[in-house]
């Protein structure tokens, strides 16, 4: 399977009833090996790493060094897939810091793109500079977990006129700044559809309905790898936590 590029993604709009862009997260080498052999279009090393792998309460604690270690492992495991890496909290708080850290992540992980949360003007200016320097960027609006305290918790976005107007503007600004696709997280489905129709670049939804051009999920939530309840919009396809627990229990019994 030929590796996809931004040329493929940038103009992808899902036709009515058509196939969405398929994105899943990965954090480790074995999962990356598996996804490398799958029909997934893009792999995201999300900073959800902090929640589902490192046991942090929020993504705010994730450091750039942690992102680098896990992203390099995924790159080694999935050389044939388009790889996106999240810039973690604080690493793009100003434009100059953002340029330095984005270039570091881009060079050291050999990913194809970095992802940045938030569509405000400062981020758009950063994205403009990065794309001019040759770094492909994925935008991310709606629920942006790095700003969870500033946003006031985990909830659906785009529920009132002010929020609708702001999100639509942010989506357009991110596209104009050069982002080649846009993650839309926990945005009400009517607004997700409006944003999707308003943009030339694809939207990739999570908890935002089915009208986006693509879908992304945290692979650990999808497979039931953790002993926690996944977000309400996820329908896990397995409970691998329990499966592994039972198998390990059975193995340990054989040692008695
Ligand atoms: O960190 C992450 O996994 C993400 C996805 C939920 C889009 O940003």
XYZ file of N, CA and C and ligand atoms in Angstrom:
776
model
N 0.841 -1.192 0.000
C 0.000 0.000 0.000
C 0.887 1.257 0.000
N 0.596 2.178 -0.927
C 1.430 3.366 -1.052
C 1.115 4.354 0.091
N 2.174 4.924 0.657
C 1.955 5.885 1.748
C 1.217 7.117 1.208
N 0.182 7.540 1.938
C -0.579 8.722 1.508
C 0.187 9.983 1.906
N -0.137 11.076 1.252
C 0.560 12.343 1.526
C -0.476 13.455 1.734
N 0.010 14.632 2.088
C -0.904 15.769 2.267
C -1.626 16.078 0.950
N -1.000 15.725 -0.162
C -1.628 15.969 -1.460
C -2.958 15.196 -1.552
N -2.935 13.982 -1.000
C -4.145 13.160 -0.976
C -5.165 13.740 0.014
N -4.670 14.139 1.194
C -5.604 14.549 2.245
C -6.186 15.948 2.032
N -5.352 16.882 1.594
C -5.722 18.298 1.577
C -7.055 18.584 0.880
N -7.337 17.849 -0.175
C -8.574 18.124 -0.920
C -9.637 17.054 -0.715
N -9.414 16.180 0.272
C -10.367 15.077 0.448
C -11.665 15.577 1.094
N -12.765 15.434 0.392
C -14.068 15.714 0.986
C -14.897 14.444 0.820
N -15.434 13.955 1.923
C -16.194 12.696 1.866
C -17.470 12.907 1.049
N -17.651 12.111 -0.004
C -18.918 12.240 -0.728
C -20.067 11.715 0.137
N -21.284 12.151 -0.178
C -22.475 11.678 0.555
C -22.456 10.149 0.619
N -22.478 9.606 1.816
C -22.479 8.151 1.990
C -21.147 7.510 1.635
N -20.118 8.332 1.428
C -18.811 7.800 1.017
C -17.937 7.385 2.191
N -16.712 7.009 1.863
C -15.786 6.480 2.868
C -15.068 7.638 3.580
N -15.101 7.639 4.914
C -14.393 8.707 5.631
C -12.889 8.425 5.694
N -12.106 9.481 5.883
C -10.686 9.286 6.202
C -10.638 8.567 7.543
N -9.732 7.586 7.636
C -9.693 6.772 8.862
C -8.399 7.071 9.625
N -8.580 7.589 10.811
C -7.416 7.900 11.653
C -7.581 7.214 13.003
N -6.511 6.619 13.507
C -6.514 6.039 14.849
C -5.252 6.495 15.568
N -5.310 6.507 16.879
C -4.093 6.826 17.627
C -3.256 5.563 17.807
N -1.978 5.758 18.064
C -1.085 4.672 18.491
C 0.000 5.311 19.331
N 0.564 4.520 20.244
C 1.583 5.066 21.140
C 2.810 4.169 21.237
N 2.683 2.930 20.714
C 3.781 1.978 20.911
C 4.090 1.209 19.626
N 5.227 0.536 19.652
C 5.722 -0.162 18.468
C 4.801 -1.318 18.026
N 4.364 -2.210 18.940
C 3.519 -3.323 18.468
C 2.205 -2.848 17.843
N 1.576 -1.842 18.427
C 0.327 -1.325 17.846
C 0.603 -0.691 16.486
N 1.734 -0.011 16.398
C 2.090 0.610 15.121
C 2.322 -0.458 14.045
N 2.949 -1.578 14.425
C 3.161 -2.683 13.466
C 1.814 -3.134 12.902
N 0.889 -3.297 13.837
C -0.452 -3.766 13.448
C -1.136 -2.748 12.527
N -1.076 -1.475 12.894
C -1.744 -0.459 12.067
C -1.048 -0.281 10.723
N 0.241 -0.552 10.704
C 0.973 -0.442 9.436
C 0.413 -1.413 8.394
N -0.141 -2.525 8.898
C -0.709 -3.552 8.001
C -2.204 -3.345 7.784
N -2.763 -2.272 8.322
C -4.218 -2.085 8.278
C -4.606 -1.044 7.223
N -5.916 -0.809 7.125
C -6.430 0.152 6.136
C -6.505 1.573 6.695
N -5.883 1.801 7.846
C -5.934 3.147 8.428
C -5.183 4.125 7.505
N -5.708 5.357 7.377
C -5.078 6.340 6.491
C -3.996 7.150 7.204
N -4.257 7.440 8.473
C -3.312 8.268 9.243
C -3.248 7.722 10.664
N -2.050 7.787 11.225
C -1.880 7.425 12.636
C -1.566 8.716 13.404
N -2.197 8.856 14.552
C -1.936 10.013 15.412
C -1.286 9.546 16.708
N -0.091 10.069 17.001
C 0.423 9.909 18.364
C -0.131 11.105 19.115
N -1.284 10.869 19.732
C -1.977 11.947 20.436
C -1.364 12.120 21.819
N -1.550 13.314 22.366
C -1.100 13.488 23.754
C -2.089 12.834 24.722
N -3.152 12.206 24.163
C -3.992 11.307 24.966
C -3.125 10.197 25.545
N -1.926 10.047 25.006
C -0.867 9.231 25.606
C -0.855 9.402 27.126
N -0.977 10.663 27.556
C -0.918 10.962 28.984
C -2.004 10.248 29.768
N -3.229 10.247 29.219
C -4.356 9.622 29.917
C -4.311 8.102 29.831
N -4.123 7.585 28.599
C -4.381 6.151 28.399
C -3.148 5.272 28.568
N -1.967 5.868 28.531
C -0.747 5.058 28.675
C 0.037 5.431 29.935
N 0.150 6.738 30.196
C 1.018 7.172 31.294
C 0.285 7.340 32.621
N -1.054 7.261 32.588
C -1.819 7.328 33.837
C -1.961 8.723 34.421
N -1.787 9.756 33.610
C -2.001 11.115 34.091
C -3.502 11.431 34.075
N -3.901 12.441 34.867
C -5.315 12.847 34.915
C -5.726 13.617 33.676
N -4.793 14.409 33.142
C -5.083 15.240 31.970
C -3.894 15.131 31.018
N -4.049 15.738 29.843
C -2.928 15.733 28.891
C -1.912 16.831 29.218
N -2.253 17.649 30.210
C -1.412 18.817 30.508
C -0.021 18.419 31.015
N 0.044 17.236 31.652
C 1.346 16.823 32.207
C 2.315 16.261 31.172
N 1.804 15.965 29.962
C 2.648 15.304 28.957
C 3.766 16.244 28.501
N 4.982 15.716 28.454
C 6.124 16.553 28.062
C 6.547 16.254 26.626
N 7.353 17.125 26.089
C 7.843 16.915 24.723
C 8.744 15.676 24.677
N 9.512 15.434 25.742
C 10.397 14.256 25.754
C 9.567 12.977 25.685
N 8.443 12.943 26.415
C 7.567 11.755 26.355
C 6.999 11.596 24.954
N 6.539 12.684 24.371
C 5.988 12.595 22.998
C 7.047 12.063 22.036
N 8.283 12.486 22.226
C 9.349 12.065 21.307
C 9.599 10.560 21.429
N 9.671 10.055 22.648
C 9.958 8.622 22.844
C 8.881 7.764 22.179
N 7.610 8.084 22.473
C 6.519 7.249 21.963
C 6.330 7.437 20.456
N 6.522 8.639 19.977
C 6.342 8.892 18.535
C 7.413 8.180 17.722
N 8.644 8.151 18.245
C 9.715 7.459 17.521
C 9.426 5.964 17.443
N 8.850 5.420 18.528
C 8.504 3.986 18.524
C 7.435 3.713 17.468
N 6.439 4.595 17.394
C 5.364 4.409 16.402
C 5.930 4.566 14.979
N 6.818 5.527 14.808
C 7.431 5.711 13.476
C 8.176 4.446 13.039
N 8.905 3.838 13.986
C 9.649 2.615 13.646
C 8.683 1.496 13.259
N 7.537 1.463 13.945
C 6.588 0.376 13.686
C 5.716 0.599 12.465
N 5.537 1.840 12.075
C 4.604 2.124 10.964
C 5.277 3.027 9.922
N 6.308 2.513 9.265
C 7.003 3.374 8.299
C 6.154 3.721 7.093
N 5.097 2.929 6.848
C 4.319 3.113 5.612
C 3.064 3.956 5.795
N 2.866 4.478 6.993
C 1.641 5.258 7.243
C 1.972 6.730 7.478
N 1.022 7.573 7.138
C 1.126 9.014 7.379
C 1.008 9.226 8.891
N 2.034 9.811 9.474
C 2.084 9.934 10.936
C 1.942 11.395 11.382
N 1.012 11.595 12.292
C 0.787 12.929 12.872
C 1.162 12.862 14.350
N 1.888 13.862 14.830
C 2.286 13.881 16.242
C 1.756 15.163 16.899
N 1.152 14.995 18.064
C 0.649 16.149 18.827
C 1.795 16.945 19.428
N 1.726 18.264 19.333
C 2.611 19.107 20.144
C 1.950 19.211 21.518
N 2.676 18.838 22.582
C 2.019 18.845 23.898
C 1.891 20.237 24.507
N 1.177 20.268 25.610
C 0.857 21.515 26.335
C 2.115 22.379 26.565
N 1.955 23.653 26.298
C 3.024 24.611 26.628
C 4.131 24.695 25.599
N 4.152 23.770 24.641
C 5.282 23.754 23.692
C 5.044 24.688 22.513
N 3.870 25.359 22.487
C 3.617 26.362 21.440
C 2.863 27.563 22.040
N 3.217 27.825 23.314
C 2.541 28.915 24.039
C 2.834 30.266 23.401
N 3.996 30.407 22.781
C 4.278 31.608 21.983
C 4.755 31.126 20.621
N 4.742 32.043 19.652
C 5.109 31.647 18.292
C 6.554 31.121 18.247
N 7.469 31.838 18.903
C 8.877 31.421 18.830
C 9.114 30.067 19.483
N 8.481 29.847 20.626
C 8.606 28.536 21.298
C 8.012 27.462 20.393
N 6.873 27.801 19.789
C 6.174 26.827 18.926
C 7.003 26.431 17.718
N 7.671 27.404 17.103
C 8.493 27.091 15.928
C 9.606 26.125 16.334
N 10.287 26.460 17.420
C 11.417 25.639 17.877
C 10.957 24.201 18.171
N 9.857 24.078 18.920
C 9.410 22.736 19.317
C 8.802 21.949 18.165
N 8.075 22.637 17.292
C 7.483 21.932 16.148
C 8.585 21.396 15.237
N 9.618 22.200 15.015
C 10.715 21.744 14.153
C 11.416 20.558 14.801
N 11.577 20.619 16.117
C 12.240 19.506 16.830
C 11.429 18.209 16.688
N 10.132 18.304 16.956
C 9.274 17.108 16.864
C 9.259 16.579 15.429
N 9.134 17.483 14.486
C 9.057 17.109 13.069
C 10.343 16.398 12.629
N 11.491 16.967 13.035
C 12.775 16.378 12.612
C 13.082 15.091 13.354
N 12.902 15.109 14.664
C 13.346 13.953 15.451
C 12.437 12.745 15.302
N 11.141 12.960 15.108
C 10.234 11.802 15.011
C 10.051 11.338 13.564
N 10.439 12.202 12.642
C 10.212 11.937 11.216
C 8.736 11.699 10.900
N 7.893 12.429 11.619
C 6.460 12.373 11.321
C 6.199 13.180 10.053
N 5.001 13.010 9.500
C 4.635 13.786 8.312
C 3.955 15.101 8.681
N 3.415 15.188 9.897
C 2.697 16.409 10.296
C 2.639 16.513 11.814
N 2.485 17.743 12.303
C 2.249 17.938 13.736
C 0.823 18.458 13.913
N 0.264 18.235 15.104
C -1.082 18.740 15.392
C -1.006 19.746 16.541
N -1.787 20.805 16.377
C -1.796 21.908 17.352
C -3.239 22.175 17.774
N -3.488 22.280 19.069
C -4.851 22.521 19.560
C -5.170 24.015 19.608
N -6.379 24.360 19.114
C -6.859 25.739 19.242
C -6.735 26.521 17.953
N -7.762 27.342 17.686
C -7.788 28.071 16.411
C -7.686 29.568 16.566
N -7.113 30.028 17.703
C -6.998 31.488 17.893
C -5.893 32.060 17.002
N -5.862 33.377 16.954
C -4.989 34.103 16.007
C -3.512 33.732 16.166
N -3.046 33.584 17.442
C -1.623 33.282 17.671
C -1.264 31.939 17.049
N -2.149 30.953 17.216
C -1.879 29.637 16.617
C -1.881 29.735 15.101
N -2.778 30.539 14.557
C -2.844 30.680 13.091
C -1.548 31.290 12.574
N -1.018 32.269 13.303
C 0.255 32.883 12.877
C 1.381 31.850 12.935
N 1.366 31.021 13.972
C 2.381 29.963 14.087
C 2.255 28.975 12.916
N 1.023 28.589 12.624
C 0.789 27.611 11.546
C 1.234 28.180 10.193
N 1.004 29.453 10.007
C 1.442 30.107 8.760
C 2.958 29.987 8.600
N 3.671 30.272 9.675
C 5.142 30.199 9.618
C 5.597 28.755 9.428
N 4.977 27.838 10.158
C 5.401 26.432 10.053
C 5.168 25.883 8.652
N 4.006 26.150 8.097
C 3.714 25.591 6.771
C 4.652 26.214 5.725
N 4.988 27.498 5.922
C 5.951 28.134 4.998
C 7.336 27.502 5.141
N 7.620 26.972 6.336
C 8.927 26.332 6.563
C 8.908 24.864 6.152
N 7.775 24.376 5.690
C 7.728 22.987 5.221
C 7.150 21.997 6.211
N 6.599 22.495 7.314
C 5.994 21.580 8.300
C 4.481 21.526 8.051
N 3.969 20.331 7.793
C 2.522 20.176 7.600
C 1.841 20.186 8.961
N 0.687 20.861 9.025
C 0.019 21.025 10.323
C -1.454 20.609 10.265
N -1.867 19.862 11.278
C -3.278 19.517 11.491
C -3.802 20.449 12.584
N -4.943 21.090 12.339
C -5.564 21.931 13.368
C -6.484 21.079 14.250
N -6.966 21.666 15.331
C -7.834 20.927 16.275
C -8.702 21.947 17.009
N -10.018 21.856 16.808
C -10.925 22.801 17.479
C -12.033 22.054 18.230
N -12.790 22.823 18.991
C -13.878 22.244 19.790
C -13.334 21.983 21.180
N -13.531 20.744 21.647
C -12.943 20.374 22.932
C -11.441 20.201 22.703
N -10.661 21.024 23.352
C -9.204 20.911 23.212
C -8.655 20.594 24.611
N -8.356 19.312 24.865
C -8.083 18.880 26.246
C -6.936 19.606 26.949
N -5.994 20.165 26.176
C -4.907 20.908 26.841
C -5.439 22.180 27.517
N -6.615 22.644 27.061
C -7.192 23.879 27.637
C -8.376 23.553 28.541
N -8.386 22.359 29.087
C -9.571 21.889 29.790
C -9.951 22.795 30.964
N -8.940 23.322 31.650
C -9.255 24.198 32.791
C -9.752 25.556 32.306
N -9.174 26.008 31.214
C -9.602 27.300 30.657
C -11.010 27.161 30.070
N -11.285 26.006 29.444
C -12.617 25.799 28.843
C -13.680 25.453 29.895
N -13.229 24.955 31.053
C -14.168 24.663 32.137
C -14.747 23.259 32.077
N -13.950 22.298 31.658
C -14.377 20.894 31.720
C -14.585 20.275 30.350
N -15.024 19.008 30.382
C -15.248 18.242 29.146
C -16.729 18.331 28.792
N -17.067 18.944 27.701
C -18.475 19.070 27.295
C -18.552 19.306 25.793
N -19.788 19.239 25.267
C -20.007 19.461 23.835
C -19.882 20.949 23.519
N -19.222 21.235 22.420
C -19.039 22.634 21.995
C -19.977 22.960 20.833
N -20.171 24.267 20.605
C -21.041 24.705 19.506
C -22.501 24.628 19.870
N -22.803 24.878 21.137
C -24.193 24.749 21.607
C -24.899 26.096 21.698
N -24.160 27.174 21.551
C -24.809 28.500 21.567
C -24.237 29.348 20.448
N -24.909 30.467 20.154
C -24.545 31.281 18.987
C -23.108 31.780 19.016
N -22.656 32.174 20.200
C -21.289 32.720 20.313
C -20.281 31.638 19.951
N -20.495 30.459 20.519
C -19.583 29.333 20.279
C -19.635 28.892 18.810
N -20.833 28.871 18.217
C -20.991 28.479 16.807
C -20.183 29.427 15.921
N -20.359 30.712 16.169
C -19.693 31.726 15.344
C -18.166 31.617 15.490
N -17.733 31.441 16.741
C -16.290 31.379 16.998
C -15.657 30.151 16.342
N -16.319 29.002 16.481
C -15.734 27.764 15.936
C -15.673 27.793 14.412
N -16.715 28.346 13.800
C -16.735 28.431 12.331
C -15.606 29.353 11.858
N -15.427 30.474 12.579
C -14.355 31.410 12.220
C -12.983 30.760 12.412
N -12.815 30.056 13.541
C -11.525 29.401 13.818
C -11.202 28.380 12.729
N -12.223 27.630 12.319
C -12.008 26.604 11.279
C -11.506 27.262 9.991
N -12.137 28.347 9.614
C -11.733 29.049 8.383
C -10.330 29.650 8.545
N -10.072 30.236 9.702
C -8.751 30.847 9.939
C -7.648 29.791 9.872
N -7.922 28.615 10.435
C -6.902 27.555 10.418
C -6.640 27.088 8.990
N -7.705 26.952 8.219
C -7.531 26.577 6.806
C -6.698 27.655 6.088
N -7.056 28.916 6.307
C -6.329 30.005 5.629
C -4.879 30.077 6.069
N -4.621 29.678 7.312
C -3.244 29.712 7.813
C -2.396 28.605 7.199
N -3.062 27.574 6.639
C -2.289 26.522 5.968
C -2.488 25.121 6.520
N -3.309 24.967 7.569
C -3.578 23.612 8.074
C -4.169 22.784 6.929
N -3.715 21.531 6.794
C -4.219 20.725 5.664
C -5.376 19.838 6.072
N -5.642 19.723 7.350
C -6.893 19.098 7.807
C -7.168 19.534 9.240
N -8.363 19.223 9.707
C -8.822 19.803 10.967
C -9.548 18.761 11.809
N -9.029 18.511 13.008
C -9.747 17.653 13.959
C -10.825 18.494 14.646
N -12.031 17.929 14.692
C -13.178 18.621 15.289
C -13.677 17.723 16.425
N -13.382 18.137 17.658
C -13.662 17.250 18.800
C -14.861 17.744 19.613
N -15.819 16.848 19.827
C -16.998 17.141 20.648
C -17.660 18.463 20.259
N -17.957 18.568 18.989
C -18.687 19.724 18.456
C -20.031 19.199 17.978
N -21.115 19.905 18.269
C -22.424 19.347 17.939
C -22.540 19.059 16.451
N -23.309 18.016 16.132
C -23.206 17.452 14.784
C -23.677 18.387 13.674
N -24.627 19.269 13.967
C -25.070 20.228 12.942
C -23.926 21.194 12.610
N -23.258 21.675 13.668
C -22.163 22.617 13.428
C -20.983 21.912 12.729
N -20.707 20.674 13.108
C -19.638 19.905 12.435
C -19.909 19.817 10.948
N -21.179 19.585 10.619
C -21.572 19.496 9.210
C -21.361 20.847 8.524
N -21.790 21.917 9.185
C -21.620 23.256 8.611
C -20.140 23.555 8.387
N -19.323 23.251 9.380
C -17.880 23.508 9.258
C -17.317 22.679 8.100
N -17.716 21.415 8.041
C -17.226 20.513 6.987
C -17.574 21.072 5.610
N -18.799 21.561 5.480
C -19.231 22.091 4.174
C -18.549 23.420 3.843
N -18.163 24.157 4.886
C -17.566 25.483 4.652
C -16.088 25.408 4.274
N -15.460 24.248 4.543
C -14.011 24.143 4.322
C -13.678 23.358 3.063
N -12.502 23.687 2.495
C -11.982 22.886 1.388
C -11.172 21.721 1.938
N -10.539 21.932 3.106
C -9.740 20.861 3.712
C -10.674 19.909 4.462
N -10.230 18.656 4.685
C -11.113 17.720 5.381
C -11.200 17.969 6.883
N -12.369 17.671 7.424
C -12.544 17.664 8.875
C -12.463 16.214 9.336
N -11.867 16.018 10.494
C -11.794 14.669 11.068
C -12.466 14.747 12.429
N -13.580 14.061 12.559
C -14.390 14.228 13.759
C -14.102 13.200 14.833
N -14.321 13.630 16.065
C -14.323 12.702 17.210
C -15.433 13.187 18.142
N -16.436 12.344 18.327
C -17.589 12.746 19.134
C -18.340 13.900 18.514
N -18.310 14.018 17.181
C -18.916 15.162 16.491
C -19.834 14.733 15.351
N -20.395 13.540 15.453
C -21.328 13.060 14.426
C -20.614 12.406 13.255
N -21.427 12.084 12.242
C -20.876 11.284 11.134
C -20.694 12.097 9.851
N -20.954 13.397 9.925
C -20.912 14.195 8.688
C -19.529 14.761 8.379
N -18.571 14.506 9.247
C -17.213 15.001 8.979
C -16.577 14.144 7.883
N -15.469 14.661 7.311
C -14.826 13.935 6.211
C -14.031 12.731 6.697
N -13.699 12.720 7.962
C -12.947 11.604 8.521
C -13.371 11.358 9.958
N -12.881 10.263 10.509
C -13.170 9.920 11.905
C -11.872 9.512 12.586
N -11.717 9.939 13.837
C -10.554 9.514 14.625
C -11.021 9.015 15.979
N -10.355 7.977 16.484
C -10.623 7.495 17.836
C -9.307 7.159 18.525
N -9.347 7.213 19.834
C -8.232 6.744 20.657
C -8.310 5.216 20.661
N -7.263 4.568 20.177
C -7.331 3.119 19.950
C -7.581 2.358 21.256
N -7.050 2.857 22.360
C -7.254 2.185 23.651
C -8.725 2.201 24.052
N -9.439 3.287 23.726
C -10.882 3.367 24.016
C -11.633 2.390 23.126
N -11.250 2.329 21.862
C -11.942 1.469 20.895
C -11.809 -0.008 21.281
N -10.627 -0.387 21.731
C -10.376 -1.799 22.035
C -10.675 -2.162 23.487
N -11.051 -1.177 24.288
C -11.322 -1.458 25.706
C -10.058 -1.909 26.421
N -8.976 -1.209 26.174
C -7.690 -1.618 26.762
C -7.532 -1.165 28.213
N -8.368 -0.216 28.620
C -8.197 0.331 29.978
C -9.298 -0.122 30.915
N -9.079 0.066 32.222
C -10.095 -0.311 33.207
C -10.938 0.902 33.575
N -11.205 1.752 32.588
C -11.994 2.956 32.810
C -13.118 2.994 31.775
N -14.131 3.805 32.036
C -15.211 3.967 31.051
C -14.753 4.943 29.976
N -14.825 4.569 28.701
C -14.412 5.505 27.654
C -15.427 6.629 27.519
N -15.076 7.711 26.797
C -16.059 8.777 26.575
C -17.338 8.212 25.954
N -18.461 8.887 26.234
C -19.793 8.375 25.841
C -19.925 8.100 24.347
N -19.228 8.877 23.502
C -19.395 8.704 22.057
C -18.663 7.482 21.510
N -17.860 6.801 22.339
C -17.111 5.626 21.854
C -17.913 4.361 22.140
N -18.035 3.511 21.098
C -18.615 2.189 21.319
C -17.476 1.193 21.203
N -16.931 0.743 22.346
C -15.780 -0.159 22.273
C -16.133 -1.439 21.521
N -15.191 -1.968 20.755
C -15.457 -3.197 19.992
C -14.941 -4.422 20.742
N -14.344 -4.212 21.910
C -13.848 -5.326 22.725
C -13.608 -4.822 24.134
N -13.352 -5.769 25.037
C -12.920 -5.399 26.385
C -11.598 -6.126 26.619
N -10.570 -5.621 25.968
C -9.283 -6.325 26.017
C -8.645 -6.268 27.406
N -9.053 -5.290 28.211
C -8.548 -5.255 29.594
C -8.967 -6.552 30.300
N -10.258 -6.887 30.175
C -10.786 -8.086 30.831
C -10.198 -9.352 30.213
N -10.096 -9.361 28.876
C -9.542 -10.542 28.185
C -8.120 -10.809 28.694
N -7.317 -9.764 28.775
C -5.924 -9.939 29.213
C -5.856 -10.347 30.691
N -6.763 -9.731 31.476
C -6.795 -10.054 32.912
C -7.106 -11.540 33.115
N -8.129 -12.041 32.374
C -8.526 -13.449 32.490
C -7.387 -14.364 32.059
N -6.750 -14.025 30.928
C -5.676 -14.883 30.413
C -4.492 -14.927 31.385
N -4.160 -13.768 31.956
C -3.033 -13.731 32.898
C -3.397 -14.530 34.155
N -4.670 -14.390 34.587
C -5.146 -15.154 35.745
C -5.000 -16.651 35.498
N -5.417 -17.084 34.306
C -5.343 -18.519 33.968
C -3.894 -18.975 33.933
N -3.019 -18.169 33.346
C -1.597 -18.528 33.286
C -1.047 -18.673 34.707
N -1.377 -17.726 35.572
C -0.818 -17.754 36.932
C -1.289 -19.010 37.691
N -2.540 -19.422 37.376
C -3.048 -20.657 38.006
C -2.227 -21.872 37.603
N -1.732 -21.870 36.364
C -0.952 -23.034 35.896
C 0.360 -23.142 36.647
N 0.776 -22.084 37.338
C 2.055 -22.109 38.057
C 1.899 -22.691 39.464
N 0.616 -22.886 39.903
C 0.437 -23.325 41.300
C 0.748 -24.810 41.468
O -4.673 13.289 21.795
C -5.456 12.707 21.037
O -5.545 11.478 20.986
C -6.287 13.532 20.177
C -7.459 12.858 19.511
C -8.508 12.607 20.512
C -7.948 13.626 18.358
O -6.061 14.698 20.037
